[in-house]
């Protein structure tokens, strides 16, 4: 009797029809950080993200990459970027759900937490489009250094209407913002910038120079650093001027990147480009750092989101795939790997939402929370973003060859994974920034100690690690920066898990990350860990 050679057996069903927001670690953190009122919206967004159509948008936006259009058919310079319609659908949802600038116009406590949670959920569908979403969110506090500009543009930056296309900002229903900081000769050393700014009679400035890595060039507004007579300064550069004419923003090329391929990153050239000063001359870094601080928060959230997306894929596969006589998920070693990934993912999630809570309370006048976020955001950005590539790589391996093919979505997650550790200051920059906070702002360390002190006495390994920080901080020279920041991150994550996670999760974290009973790869957890309970918590129903 003949049999078909193409009968499909022992393959998992598609991971669709679930609620991305059905994540106990996320929902618990949202409630604790004051945004429980947003839970219904999160579930609605999570159910949308779990459907097939948004997954198709994500695939198409990355397969059909942005195209640079320098001139129109008649030879006029246009400097536009053409995106696939699926990019616009992703953006429309993100802006409409308030993931861009809307928290700055929302007086409800927890608005920034709700927005971070929404970004965490929706970025699991596709991460590239979160770049302009993040920059639009982050531009508002920096723009407020010029009250007149803020009054003009903030109502449109906080809009929930996605209105693409280069037109006069005043006639649009919503705006998007980007930033131009780095140049080819300096990179993160922005004080080496050579772009110049010359003041003219009407009080505006004219910029001349070349930026090296400016993402989302189809945004409406950009904050840009340039050398003014008094030193490096921050400027607002619109793509379209108030009279409707195009500002000079010559896109020389789009970057051919490892990942983040749905999003356009460019090298723009300024030549007599009109700009408005934001903040004081010579205070450019101090001004734009308020934008950078917010995008760094989003780097933490985005990396936690990417870990969660990879983890869910791995657990789903293991639940439905059989090997060596039974379901993969029942195999002790696979269960240990999945549980270890789940612990890492939950630690990243609770930290990201705790940082969002600190930011939310800080912008509402809580000085202690502001001091805490000054140190903890740099610590979180360093550690969580560095953990994402390892988590995604291990999750991909759980699927084996099935995870190595594009249709699984994991190769895209893997290519995207290193980005957040590079963007807005790579690992060394974050480690040095954390040391700078420790030295210059003693309140930040006091706030950090107060936070971990809330978990004192709950776990001996955590207590020992917290006590060891005192000795370690005494050696706070540059060569030890990574060691110090790594330890700060692990102790903080341990304190949050001990207080808020199930005992199985907290015990596994403290034993493996703080107690020395772990390994250098995932799947090495303390003996006796209830891996099945941890894995069962990890997947939305």
mmCIF file of N, CA and C in Angstrom, residues 355-474:
data_model
loop_
_atom_site.group_PDB
_atom_site.id
_atom_site.type_symbol
_atom_site.label_atom_id
_atom_site.label_comp_id
_atom_site.label_asym_id
_atom_site.label_seq_id
_atom_site.Cartn_x
_atom_site.Cartn_y
_atom_site.Cartn_z
ATOM 1 N N UNK A 355 11.666 50.257 35.663
ATOM 2 C CA UNK A 355 12.280 51.485 35.152
ATOM 3 C C UNK A 355 11.225 52.427 34.586
ATOM 4 N N UNK A 356 10.250 51.865 33.877
ATOM 5 C CA UNK A 356 9.175 52.706 33.340
ATOM 6 C C UNK A 356 8.396 53.366 34.467
ATOM 7 N N UNK A 357 8.173 52.628 35.563
ATOM 8 C CA UNK A 357 7.495 53.218 36.712
ATOM 9 C C UNK A 357 8.289 54.344 37.330
ATOM 10 N N UNK A 358 9.612 54.166 37.399
ATOM 11 C CA UNK A 358 10.466 55.220 37.950
ATOM 12 C C UNK A 358 10.412 56.463 37.077
ATOM 13 N N UNK A 359 10.458 56.271 35.763
ATOM 14 C CA UNK A 359 10.373 57.408 34.849
ATOM 15 C C UNK A 359 9.033 58.104 35.003
ATOM 16 N N UNK A 360 7.962 57.329 35.072
ATOM 17 C CA UNK A 360 6.627 57.912 35.200
ATOM 18 C C UNK A 360 6.529 58.773 36.453
ATOM 19 N N UNK A 361 6.997 58.248 37.583
ATOM 20 C CA UNK A 361 6.914 59.014 38.818
ATOM 21 C C UNK A 361 7.924 60.160 38.832
ATOM 22 N N UNK A 362 9.056 59.961 38.167
ATOM 23 C CA UNK A 362 10.055 61.024 38.109
ATOM 24 C C UNK A 362 9.565 62.247 37.368
ATOM 25 N N UNK A 363 8.883 62.038 36.223
ATOM 26 C CA UNK A 363 8.396 63.194 35.462
ATOM 27 C C UNK A 363 7.247 63.878 36.179
ATOM 28 N N UNK A 364 6.673 63.218 37.174
ATOM 29 C CA UNK A 364 5.597 63.819 37.967
ATOM 30 C C UNK A 364 6.105 64.425 39.276
ATOM 31 N N UNK A 365 7.453 64.519 39.400
ATOM 32 C CA UNK A 365 8.023 65.267 40.508
ATOM 33 C C UNK A 365 8.625 64.458 41.631
ATOM 34 N N UNK A 366 8.717 63.136 41.498
ATOM 35 C CA UNK A 366 9.295 62.310 42.547
ATOM 36 C C UNK A 366 10.819 62.300 42.384
ATOM 37 N N UNK A 367 11.513 63.052 43.235
ATOM 38 C CA UNK A 367 12.959 63.190 43.101
ATOM 39 C C UNK A 367 13.701 61.871 43.351
ATOM 40 N N UNK A 368 13.228 61.068 44.288
ATOM 41 C CA UNK A 368 13.890 59.799 44.580
ATOM 42 C C UNK A 368 13.806 58.855 43.383
ATOM 43 N N UNK A 369 12.647 58.825 42.738
ATOM 44 C CA UNK A 369 12.490 57.968 41.562
ATOM 45 C C UNK A 369 13.323 58.485 40.392
ATOM 46 N N UNK A 370 13.424 59.792 40.286
ATOM 47 C CA UNK A 370 14.269 60.359 39.232
ATOM 48 C C UNK A 370 15.725 59.988 39.460
ATOM 49 N N UNK A 371 16.158 60.050 40.694
ATOM 50 C CA UNK A 371 17.534 59.669 41.018
ATOM 51 C C UNK A 371 17.762 58.182 40.751
ATOM 52 N N UNK A 372 16.787 57.363 41.106
ATOM 53 C CA UNK A 372 16.899 55.922 40.850
ATOM 54 C C UNK A 372 17.028 55.643 39.357
ATOM 55 N N UNK A 373 16.204 56.286 38.558
ATOM 56 C CA UNK A 373 16.238 56.028 37.119
ATOM 57 C C UNK A 373 17.533 56.519 36.493
ATOM 58 N N UNK A 374 18.138 57.554 37.074
ATOM 59 C CA UNK A 374 19.403 58.066 36.520
ATOM 60 C C UNK A 374 20.454 56.967 36.477
ATOM 61 N N UNK A 375 20.550 56.153 37.520
ATOM 62 C CA UNK A 375 21.504 55.044 37.551
ATOM 63 C C UNK A 375 20.918 53.780 36.940
ATOM 64 N N UNK A 376 19.680 53.461 37.288
ATOM 65 C CA UNK A 376 19.127 52.151 36.939
ATOM 66 C C UNK A 376 18.854 51.997 35.451
ATOM 67 N N UNK A 377 18.526 53.081 34.759
ATOM 68 C CA UNK A 377 18.316 52.965 33.312
ATOM 69 C C UNK A 377 19.626 52.608 32.614
ATOM 70 N N UNK A 378 20.723 53.237 33.016
ATOM 71 C CA UNK A 378 22.020 52.895 32.417
ATOM 72 C C UNK A 378 22.400 51.451 32.734
ATOM 73 N N UNK A 379 22.163 51.022 33.970
ATOM 74 C CA UNK A 379 22.463 49.650 34.367
ATOM 75 C C UNK A 379 21.606 48.668 33.570
ATOM 76 N N UNK A 380 20.312 48.951 33.478
ATOM 77 C CA UNK A 380 19.416 48.076 32.740
ATOM 78 C C UNK A 380 19.728 48.038 31.257
ATOM 79 N N UNK A 381 20.033 49.199 30.690
ATOM 80 C CA UNK A 381 20.381 49.252 29.260
ATOM 81 C C UNK A 381 21.610 48.403 28.987
ATOM 82 N N UNK A 382 22.614 48.491 29.850
ATOM 83 C CA UNK A 382 23.820 47.690 29.666
ATOM 84 C C UNK A 382 23.495 46.201 29.706
ATOM 85 N N UNK A 383 22.825 45.743 30.752
ATOM 86 C CA UNK A 383 22.720 44.315 31.008
ATOM 87 C C UNK A 383 21.637 43.634 30.168
ATOM 88 N N UNK A 384 20.432 44.167 30.174
ATOM 89 C CA UNK A 384 19.327 43.514 29.476
ATOM 90 C C UNK A 384 19.608 43.442 27.978
ATOM 91 N N UNK A 385 20.143 44.529 27.422
ATOM 92 C CA UNK A 385 20.405 44.526 25.987
ATOM 93 C C UNK A 385 21.513 43.547 25.614
ATOM 94 N N UNK A 386 22.449 43.332 26.522
ATOM 95 C CA UNK A 386 23.499 42.351 26.251
ATOM 96 C C UNK A 386 22.993 40.918 26.365
ATOM 97 N N UNK A 387 21.958 40.694 27.121
ATOM 98 C CA UNK A 387 21.429 39.347 27.294
ATOM 99 C C UNK A 387 20.534 38.916 26.127
ATOM 100 N N UNK A 388 19.993 39.865 25.411
ATOM 101 C CA UNK A 388 19.054 39.507 24.347
ATOM 102 C C UNK A 388 19.663 38.594 23.278
ATOM 103 N N UNK A 389 20.844 38.875 22.717
ATOM 104 C CA UNK A 389 21.363 37.962 21.685
ATOM 105 C C UNK A 389 21.553 36.530 22.185
ATOM 106 N N UNK A 390 22.001 36.371 23.423
ATOM 107 C CA UNK A 390 22.193 35.024 23.968
ATOM 108 C C UNK A 390 20.866 34.296 24.119
ATOM 109 N N UNK A 391 19.847 35.009 24.597
ATOM 110 C CA UNK A 391 18.528 34.394 24.778
ATOM 111 C C UNK A 391 17.934 33.981 23.435
ATOM 112 N N UNK A 392 17.970 34.887 22.469
ATOM 113 C CA UNK A 392 17.379 34.580 21.165
ATOM 114 C C UNK A 392 18.135 33.434 20.490
ATOM 115 N N UNK A 393 19.462 33.430 20.593
ATOM 116 C CA UNK A 393 20.242 32.353 20.004
ATOM 117 C C UNK A 393 19.904 31.002 20.602
ATOM 118 N N UNK A 394 19.740 30.947 21.923
ATOM 119 C CA UNK A 394 19.414 29.683 22.572
ATOM 120 C C UNK A 394 17.996 29.248 22.231
ATOM 121 N N UNK A 395 17.082 30.200 22.157
ATOM 122 C CA UNK A 395 15.704 29.868 21.791
ATOM 123 C C UNK A 395 15.645 29.325 20.365
ATOM 124 N N UNK A 396 16.404 29.933 19.478
ATOM 125 C CA UNK A 396 16.468 29.445 18.100
ATOM 126 C C UNK A 396 16.962 28.001 18.065
ATOM 127 N N UNK A 397 17.956 27.716 18.883
ATOM 128 C CA UNK A 397 18.504 26.359 18.925
ATOM 129 C C UNK A 397 17.470 25.354 19.424
ATOM 130 N N UNK A 398 16.545 25.787 20.277
ATOM 131 C CA UNK A 398 15.502 24.883 20.753
ATOM 132 C C UNK A 398 14.639 24.369 19.592
ATOM 133 N N UNK A 399 14.503 25.161 18.548
ATOM 134 C CA UNK A 399 13.744 24.746 17.368
ATOM 135 C C UNK A 399 14.614 23.990 16.371
ATOM 136 N N UNK A 400 15.923 24.005 16.570
ATOM 137 C CA UNK A 400 16.811 23.331 15.644
ATOM 138 C C UNK A 400 16.730 23.945 14.258
ATOM 139 N N UNK A 401 16.733 23.073 13.238
ATOM 140 C CA UNK A 401 16.671 23.566 11.864
ATOM 141 C C UNK A 401 15.414 24.356 11.582
ATOM 142 N N UNK A 402 14.308 24.020 12.264
ATOM 143 C CA UNK A 402 13.066 24.769 12.064
ATOM 144 C C UNK A 402 13.214 26.227 12.470
ATOM 145 N N UNK A 403 14.077 26.493 13.422
ATOM 146 C CA UNK A 403 14.292 27.869 13.850
ATOM 147 C C UNK A 403 15.260 28.623 12.978
ATOM 148 N N UNK A 404 16.013 27.894 12.153
ATOM 149 C CA UNK A 404 17.052 28.530 11.341
ATOM 150 C C UNK A 404 16.524 29.029 10.004
ATOM 151 N N UNK A 405 15.294 28.702 9.677
ATOM 152 C CA UNK A 405 14.711 29.148 8.417
ATOM 153 C C UNK A 405 13.885 30.416 8.654
ATOM 154 N N UNK A 406 13.828 31.242 7.627
ATOM 155 C CA UNK A 406 13.204 32.561 7.752
ATOM 156 C C UNK A 406 11.743 32.487 8.162
ATOM 157 N N UNK A 407 11.017 31.448 7.678
ATOM 158 C CA UNK A 407 9.584 31.388 7.963
ATOM 159 C C UNK A 407 9.282 31.337 9.453
ATOM 160 N N UNK A 408 10.221 30.877 10.252
ATOM 161 C CA UNK A 408 9.964 30.793 11.690
ATOM 162 C C UNK A 408 9.938 32.161 12.357
ATOM 163 N N UNK A 409 10.549 33.152 11.735
ATOM 164 C CA UNK A 409 10.648 34.480 12.341
ATOM 165 C C UNK A 409 11.825 34.645 13.275
ATOM 166 N N UNK A 410 12.439 33.550 13.712
ATOM 167 C CA UNK A 410 13.552 33.649 14.649
ATOM 168 C C UNK A 410 14.829 34.218 14.025
ATOM 169 N N UNK A 411 15.145 33.941 12.755
ATOM 170 C CA UNK A 411 16.309 34.614 12.175
ATOM 171 C C UNK A 411 16.199 36.140 12.214
ATOM 172 N N UNK A 412 14.980 36.663 11.999
ATOM 173 C CA UNK A 412 14.816 38.117 12.096
ATOM 174 C C UNK A 412 15.029 38.590 13.532
ATOM 175 N N UNK A 413 14.488 37.851 14.496
ATOM 176 C CA UNK A 413 14.718 38.199 15.900
ATOM 177 C C UNK A 413 16.209 38.172 16.230
ATOM 178 N N UNK A 414 16.922 37.194 15.668
ATOM 179 C CA UNK A 414 18.351 37.055 15.956
ATOM 180 C C UNK A 414 19.146 38.206 15.341
ATOM 181 N N UNK A 415 18.793 38.590 14.120
ATOM 182 C CA UNK A 415 19.490 39.724 13.483
ATOM 183 C C UNK A 415 19.209 41.033 14.220
ATOM 184 N N UNK A 416 18.000 41.158 14.735
ATOM 185 C CA UNK A 416 17.639 42.390 15.442
ATOM 186 C C UNK A 416 18.243 42.457 16.847
ATOM 187 N N UNK A 417 18.612 41.303 17.403
ATOM 188 C CA UNK A 417 18.962 41.234 18.819
ATOM 189 C C UNK A 417 20.119 42.128 19.252
ATOM 190 N N UNK A 418 21.193 42.306 18.466
ATOM 191 C CA UNK A 418 22.300 43.140 18.965
ATOM 192 C C UNK A 418 22.035 44.642 18.945
ATOM 193 N N UNK A 419 20.979 45.067 18.261
ATOM 194 C CA UNK A 419 20.819 46.497 17.985
ATOM 195 C C UNK A 419 20.703 47.337 19.247
ATOM 196 N N UNK A 420 19.852 46.919 20.185
ATOM 197 C CA UNK A 420 19.596 47.769 21.345
ATOM 198 C C UNK A 420 20.827 47.954 22.215
ATOM 199 N N UNK A 421 21.764 47.025 22.134
ATOM 200 C CA UNK A 421 23.007 47.181 22.894
ATOM 201 C C UNK A 421 23.949 48.178 22.231
ATOM 202 N N UNK A 422 23.737 48.449 20.937
ATOM 203 C CA UNK A 422 24.582 49.381 20.194
ATOM 204 C C UNK A 422 23.963 50.774 20.158
ATOM 205 N N UNK A 423 22.650 50.809 19.887
ATOM 206 C CA UNK A 423 21.961 52.091 19.725
ATOM 207 C C UNK A 423 21.954 52.869 21.040
ATOM 208 N N UNK A 424 22.107 54.176 20.951
ATOM 209 C CA UNK A 424 22.076 55.077 22.106
ATOM 210 C C UNK A 424 23.164 54.746 23.130
ATOM 211 N N UNK A 425 24.329 54.353 22.631
ATOM 212 C CA UNK A 425 25.459 54.103 23.513
ATOM 213 C C UNK A 425 25.667 52.624 23.745
ATOM 214 N N UNK A 426 26.757 52.084 23.230
ATOM 215 C CA UNK A 426 27.036 50.660 23.372
ATOM 216 C C UNK A 426 27.449 50.343 24.808
ATOM 217 N N UNK A 427 27.855 49.073 25.032
ATOM 218 C CA UNK A 427 28.084 48.604 26.386
ATOM 219 C C UNK A 427 29.052 49.446 27.184
ATOM 220 N N UNK A 428 30.183 49.799 26.597
ATOM 221 C CA UNK A 428 31.163 50.598 27.332
ATOM 222 C C UNK A 428 30.615 51.971 27.694
ATOM 223 N N UNK A 429 29.864 52.578 26.769
ATOM 224 C CA UNK A 429 29.281 53.893 27.045
ATOM 225 C C UNK A 429 28.317 53.803 28.222
ATOM 226 N N UNK A 430 27.497 52.745 28.255
ATOM 227 C CA UNK A 430 26.541 52.595 29.362
ATOM 228 C C UNK A 430 27.251 52.343 30.686
ATOM 229 N N UNK A 431 28.275 51.498 30.642
ATOM 230 C CA UNK A 431 29.003 51.208 31.880
ATOM 231 C C UNK A 431 29.653 52.468 32.432
ATOM 232 N N UNK A 432 30.260 53.263 31.562
ATOM 233 C CA UNK A 432 30.885 54.505 32.011
ATOM 234 C C UNK A 432 29.848 55.513 32.487
ATOM 235 N N UNK A 433 28.683 55.516 31.847
ATOM 236 C CA UNK A 433 27.624 56.429 32.284
ATOM 237 C C UNK A 433 27.127 56.046 33.675
ATOM 238 N N UNK A 434 27.043 54.742 33.943
ATOM 239 C CA UNK A 434 26.647 54.309 35.279
ATOM 240 C C UNK A 434 27.684 54.730 36.317
ATOM 241 N N UNK A 435 28.968 54.583 36.005
ATOM 242 C CA UNK A 435 30.018 55.045 36.928
ATOM 243 C C UNK A 435 29.911 56.550 37.151
ATOM 244 N N UNK A 436 29.606 57.267 36.089
ATOM 245 C CA UNK A 436 29.473 58.723 36.209
ATOM 246 C C UNK A 436 28.326 59.077 37.157
ATOM 247 N N UNK A 437 27.222 58.348 37.045
ATOM 248 C CA UNK A 437 26.092 58.594 37.951
ATOM 249 C C UNK A 437 26.485 58.304 39.397
ATOM 250 N N UNK A 438 27.238 57.231 39.622
ATOM 251 C CA UNK A 438 27.672 56.882 40.975
ATOM 252 C C UNK A 438 28.550 57.973 41.573
ATOM 253 N N UNK A 439 29.395 58.575 40.756
ATOM 254 C CA UNK A 439 30.343 59.572 41.250
ATOM 255 C C UNK A 439 29.713 60.946 41.422
ATOM 256 N N UNK A 440 28.853 61.308 40.493
ATOM 257 C CA UNK A 440 28.359 62.684 40.463
ATOM 258 C C UNK A 440 27.027 62.869 41.181
ATOM 259 N N UNK A 441 26.288 61.801 41.358
ATOM 260 C CA UNK A 441 24.957 61.927 41.955
ATOM 261 C C UNK A 441 24.781 60.866 43.036
ATOM 262 N N UNK A 442 25.262 61.142 44.233
ATOM 263 C CA UNK A 442 25.144 60.150 45.316
ATOM 264 C C UNK A 442 23.706 59.718 45.583
ATOM 265 N N UNK A 443 22.760 60.573 45.238
ATOM 266 C CA UNK A 443 21.355 60.210 45.466
ATOM 267 C C UNK A 443 20.939 58.998 44.638
ATOM 268 N N UNK A 444 21.578 58.810 43.485
ATOM 269 C CA UNK A 444 21.198 57.675 42.636
ATOM 270 C C UNK A 444 21.573 56.359 43.306
ATOM 271 N N UNK A 445 22.748 56.322 43.936
ATOM 272 C CA UNK A 445 23.132 55.103 44.660
ATOM 273 C C UNK A 445 22.262 54.916 45.899
ATOM 274 N N UNK A 446 21.929 56.011 46.578
ATOM 275 C CA UNK A 446 21.034 55.906 47.730
ATOM 276 C C UNK A 446 19.678 55.333 47.311
ATOM 277 N N UNK A 447 19.162 55.796 46.182
ATOM 278 C CA UNK A 447 17.867 55.301 45.704
ATOM 279 C C UNK A 447 17.964 53.836 45.299
ATOM 280 N N UNK A 448 19.078 53.468 44.685
ATOM 281 C CA UNK A 448 19.285 52.066 44.317
ATOM 282 C C UNK A 448 19.334 51.186 45.570
ATOM 283 N N UNK A 449 20.083 51.617 46.570
ATOM 284 C CA UNK A 449 20.179 50.830 47.807
ATOM 285 C C UNK A 449 18.819 50.720 48.492
ATOM 286 N N UNK A 450 18.047 51.782 48.437
ATOM 287 C CA UNK A 450 16.710 51.731 49.031
ATOM 288 C C UNK A 450 15.837 50.707 48.308
ATOM 289 N N UNK A 451 15.988 50.638 46.998
ATOM 290 C CA UNK A 451 15.190 49.694 46.212
ATOM 291 C C UNK A 451 15.546 48.258 46.549
ATOM 292 N N UNK A 452 16.825 47.917 46.552
ATOM 293 C CA UNK A 452 17.192 46.533 46.839
ATOM 294 C C UNK A 452 16.980 46.208 48.322
ATOM 295 N N UNK A 453 16.984 47.254 49.161
ATOM 296 C CA UNK A 453 16.744 47.037 50.585
ATOM 297 C C UNK A 453 15.349 46.532 50.879
ATOM 298 N N UNK A 454 14.414 46.767 49.966
ATOM 299 C CA UNK A 454 13.050 46.289 50.158
ATOM 300 C C UNK A 454 12.973 44.765 50.146
ATOM 301 N N UNK A 455 14.018 44.117 49.592
ATOM 302 C CA UNK A 455 14.045 42.646 49.552
ATOM 303 C C UNK A 455 14.971 42.052 50.593
ATOM 304 N N UNK A 456 15.520 42.873 51.476
ATOM 305 C CA UNK A 456 16.490 42.381 52.459
ATOM 306 C C UNK A 456 15.877 41.300 53.340
ATOM 307 N N UNK A 457 16.656 40.246 53.582
ATOM 308 C CA UNK A 457 16.227 39.170 54.458
ATOM 309 C C UNK A 457 15.404 38.090 53.791
ATOM 310 N N UNK A 458 15.046 38.294 52.514
ATOM 311 C CA UNK A 458 14.187 37.314 51.836
ATOM 312 C C UNK A 458 14.969 36.163 51.238
ATOM 313 N N UNK A 459 16.256 36.380 50.921
ATOM 314 C CA UNK A 459 17.067 35.333 50.306
ATOM 315 C C UNK A 459 18.528 35.587 50.682
ATOM 316 N N UNK A 460 19.145 34.599 51.296
ATOM 317 C CA UNK A 460 20.525 34.774 51.769
ATOM 318 C C UNK A 460 21.483 35.102 50.623
ATOM 319 N N UNK A 461 21.299 34.457 49.485
ATOM 320 C CA UNK A 461 22.199 34.697 48.355
ATOM 321 C C UNK A 461 22.083 36.124 47.845
ATOM 322 N N UNK A 462 20.872 36.640 47.849
ATOM 323 C CA UNK A 462 20.672 38.036 47.461
ATOM 324 C C UNK A 462 21.296 38.962 48.483
ATOM 325 N N UNK A 463 21.112 38.691 49.753
ATOM 326 C CA UNK A 463 21.703 39.518 50.802
ATOM 327 C C UNK A 463 23.225 39.538 50.687
ATOM 328 N N UNK A 464 23.835 38.376 50.445
ATOM 329 C CA UNK A 464 25.291 38.308 50.317
ATOM 330 C C UNK A 464 25.769 39.103 49.101
ATOM 331 N N UNK A 465 25.037 38.986 48.005
ATOM 332 C CA UNK A 465 25.427 39.719 46.800
ATOM 333 C C UNK A 465 25.284 41.225 47.004
ATOM 334 N N UNK A 466 24.229 41.633 47.691
ATOM 335 C CA UNK A 466 24.045 43.063 47.962
ATOM 336 C C UNK A 466 25.148 43.584 48.867
ATOM 337 N N UNK A 467 25.535 42.797 49.877
ATOM 338 C CA UNK A 467 26.620 43.214 50.764
ATOM 339 C C UNK A 467 27.937 43.317 49.999
ATOM 340 N N UNK A 468 28.138 42.419 49.044
ATOM 341 C CA UNK A 468 29.368 42.440 48.258
ATOM 342 C C UNK A 468 29.502 43.655 47.362
ATOM 343 N N UNK A 469 28.386 44.320 47.080
ATOM 344 C CA UNK A 469 28.459 45.529 46.250
ATOM 345 C C UNK A 469 29.300 46.614 46.900
ATOM 346 N N UNK A 470 29.275 46.702 48.224
ATOM 347 C CA UNK A 470 30.025 47.749 48.918
ATOM 348 C C UNK A 470 31.513 47.643 48.601
ATOM 349 N N UNK A 471 32.040 46.435 48.686
ATOM 350 C CA UNK A 471 33.447 46.228 48.365
ATOM 351 C C UNK A 471 33.718 46.503 46.897
ATOM 352 N N UNK A 472 32.831 46.014 46.030
ATOM 353 C CA UNK A 472 33.027 46.183 44.595
ATOM 354 C C UNK A 472 32.999 47.652 44.206
ATOM 355 N N UNK A 473 32.079 48.405 44.770
ATOM 356 C CA UNK A 473 31.980 49.825 44.425
ATOM 357 C C UNK A 473 33.195 50.615 44.886
ATOM 358 N N UNK A 474 33.919 50.080 45.830
ATOM 359 C CA UNK A 474 35.150 50.739 46.267
ATOM 360 C C UNK A 474 36.259 50.657 45.236
#
